[in-house]
XYZ file of C-alpha atoms in Angstrom:
197
model
C 22.309 10.328 -4.786
C 20.838 6.898 -4.749
C 20.822 7.565 -0.769
C 18.845 10.860 -0.772
C 16.424 9.068 -3.082
C 16.125 6.038 -0.749
C 15.889 8.686 2.266
C 12.730 10.333 0.488
C 11.233 6.971 0.155
C 11.767 5.894 3.238
C 10.402 9.229 5.076
C 7.181 9.046 2.479
C 6.785 4.733 3.569
C 7.319 6.129 7.221
C 5.095 8.642 7.481
C 2.111 6.886 5.580
C 2.421 4.020 8.093
C 1.769 6.162 11.349
C 4.574 4.499 13.342
C 6.938 5.922 15.100
C 11.310 5.505 14.473
C 11.659 4.265 17.952
C 8.862 1.747 16.814
C 10.965 0.839 13.805
C 13.996 1.511 15.791
C 12.840 -1.506 18.584
C 12.172 -3.629 15.008
C 15.774 -3.611 14.588
C 17.005 -4.252 17.739
C 14.669 -7.165 18.035
C 16.006 -8.598 14.697
C 19.561 -7.428 15.896
C 20.125 -5.813 12.479
C 22.737 -3.449 13.142
C 22.790 -2.150 9.430
C 18.988 -1.142 9.617
C 19.732 0.459 13.261
C 22.208 2.533 11.823
C 20.160 3.621 9.202
C 17.351 4.393 11.262
C 19.387 6.330 13.694
C 20.522 8.400 10.501
C 16.769 8.758 9.525
C 16.116 9.703 13.033
C 18.256 13.298 12.765
C 16.992 13.676 8.770
C 12.946 12.943 9.945
C 13.618 15.697 13.184
C 14.995 18.657 10.412
C 12.486 17.848 8.276
C 9.414 18.164 10.598
C 11.143 21.225 12.111
C 11.397 22.722 8.461
C 7.811 22.183 7.774
C 6.798 23.363 11.552
C 8.984 26.508 10.891
C 7.306 27.195 7.551
C 3.759 26.458 8.992
C 3.261 23.761 6.470
C 2.280 19.751 6.365
C 3.016 17.233 3.876
C 0.577 14.879 2.265
C 0.457 12.171 4.738
C 0.043 14.888 7.548
C -2.961 15.974 5.313
C -4.512 12.981 5.496
C -3.736 12.221 9.407
C -5.035 15.476 10.545
C -8.157 14.774 8.258
C -8.885 11.189 10.151
C -8.126 13.123 13.403
C -10.589 15.892 13.126
C -13.379 13.229 11.777
C -12.594 11.346 15.297
C -12.717 14.339 17.120
C -15.813 15.653 15.559
C -14.463 19.097 14.507
C -15.575 17.627 10.947
C -18.991 15.817 9.842
C -19.551 14.409 6.918
C -22.885 12.159 6.160
C -22.080 9.494 3.676
C -23.854 6.132 2.104
C -21.416 4.772 -0.168
C -18.006 5.187 -0.161
C -16.045 4.061 -3.273
C -12.185 3.508 -3.544
C -10.871 2.407 -6.680
C -7.525 0.997 -7.122
C -7.795 0.175 -3.489
C -4.404 -2.138 -3.753
C -2.466 1.135 -4.196
C -3.773 2.398 -0.383
C -1.711 3.210 2.337
C -2.061 2.530 6.255
C -2.688 6.389 6.744
C -5.598 6.394 3.971
C -6.962 3.168 5.404
C -6.949 5.033 8.707
C -9.053 8.245 6.907
C -11.714 5.700 5.505
C -11.792 4.172 8.901
C -12.606 7.425 10.750
C -15.020 8.156 7.806
C -16.710 4.808 8.205
C -17.044 5.517 12.338
C -18.654 8.379 11.720
C -21.200 7.171 8.950
C -21.859 3.339 10.622
C -24.550 2.960 7.781
C -22.120 3.937 5.215
C -20.819 0.899 2.422
C -17.435 0.550 1.279
C -16.728 -0.579 -2.069
C -13.451 -0.991 -2.833
C -11.751 -1.890 -6.153
C -8.868 -3.111 -6.754
C -6.280 -6.095 -7.420
C -3.724 -7.151 -4.890
C -1.629 -9.058 -7.889
C -0.828 -5.402 -9.048
C 0.222 -3.914 -6.250
C 3.562 -1.684 -7.009
C 3.486 1.457 -5.457
C 5.290 0.433 -1.842
C 7.674 3.066 -2.566
C 5.031 5.868 -2.700
C 3.953 4.019 0.902
C 1.066 2.175 -0.123
C 0.364 -1.477 1.713
C -1.043 -4.328 -0.127
C -1.704 -5.965 3.666
C -4.600 -3.131 3.599
C -6.290 -5.152 0.710
C -5.396 -8.630 2.085
C -6.320 -8.013 5.520
C -9.779 -6.230 4.332
C -12.215 -7.857 6.440
C -9.876 -7.984 9.455
C -9.860 -4.473 9.246
C -13.418 -3.144 7.575
C -15.495 -5.571 9.186
C -18.000 -7.915 7.212
C -17.095 -8.582 3.839
C -18.073 -9.853 0.448
C -15.605 -10.251 -2.542
C -16.038 -10.344 -5.813
C -13.433 -11.658 -8.292
C -13.193 -10.734 -11.821
C -12.009 -14.289 -12.876
C -11.801 -13.467 -17.092
C -8.564 -11.421 -18.407
C -8.678 -9.764 -21.621
C -4.854 -8.462 -21.253
C -3.194 -11.575 -22.705
C -3.865 -15.405 -24.118
C -4.627 -18.568 -21.306
C -0.168 -19.794 -21.558
C 1.037 -16.451 -20.240
C -2.047 -16.161 -17.514
C -1.313 -19.719 -16.296
C 2.666 -18.984 -15.960
C 2.002 -15.339 -14.102
C -0.521 -17.047 -12.131
C 2.100 -19.337 -10.496
C 4.257 -16.926 -10.189
C 2.064 -14.716 -8.266
C 0.359 -17.274 -6.080
C 3.882 -18.386 -5.146
C 3.730 -15.554 -2.995
C 1.658 -17.040 0.237
C 0.429 -13.371 1.351
C -1.119 -12.995 -1.944
C -5.072 -13.653 -2.331
C -6.073 -16.518 -3.923
C -7.693 -16.412 -7.433
C -8.164 -19.000 -10.148
C -8.568 -16.435 -13.348
C -8.800 -17.337 -17.056
C -7.874 -15.833 -20.061
C -10.359 -14.778 -22.827
C -8.100 -16.666 -25.427
C -6.878 -19.750 -25.214
C -3.309 -19.630 -27.195
C -0.509 -21.775 -27.819
C 2.101 -19.462 -27.610
C 4.626 -20.116 -25.385
C 4.199 -18.401 -22.047
C 7.903 -17.032 -21.594
C 11.105 -16.868 -24.658
C 14.302 -16.333 -23.815
C 15.734 -14.416 -26.618
C 19.710 -13.619 -26.658
C 21.450 -11.281 -29.267
C 24.788 -9.827 -29.693
C 26.013 -6.134 -29.733
C 28.179 -5.462 -32.800
């Protein structure tokens, strides 16, 4: 059922974000969001039941594993020595996973974090990712050097121009000047219509 899928996705995003139900409820009140407030009230009961089920079974879910790992690092229960930390597909990182990276870096102040990703390709919000972690990377992780790969091998110049203009219409995206390896004279977009028999 669509409502079950919605609640499942919201639960994942909620737990990955590290916020509490009262914080979300306060946002709904601040925005005078009646529908949002009603949803949060329903979710509050479902979340309580879910957490009770996990406790009864003596289990945790994936967001809890990430949160507990960060807590274990910060409390000193676990110690990890690192010189380099490489994270691929960084555009898909969640706030919880970014918090875990922060805990690793706090324990290893000389460690170099290398994050590879493309905020323009962030598509996993439904699974808890938060592209803002990448967009705000310098503010979150400190002194940063950014290197853009500027040449695309995926498609021609006209499509590159059209998609770049579309994506950069969003002021929250990182600004990049990209070029296509192949210059073409094909139309960037074609509208095709057909009638079924």
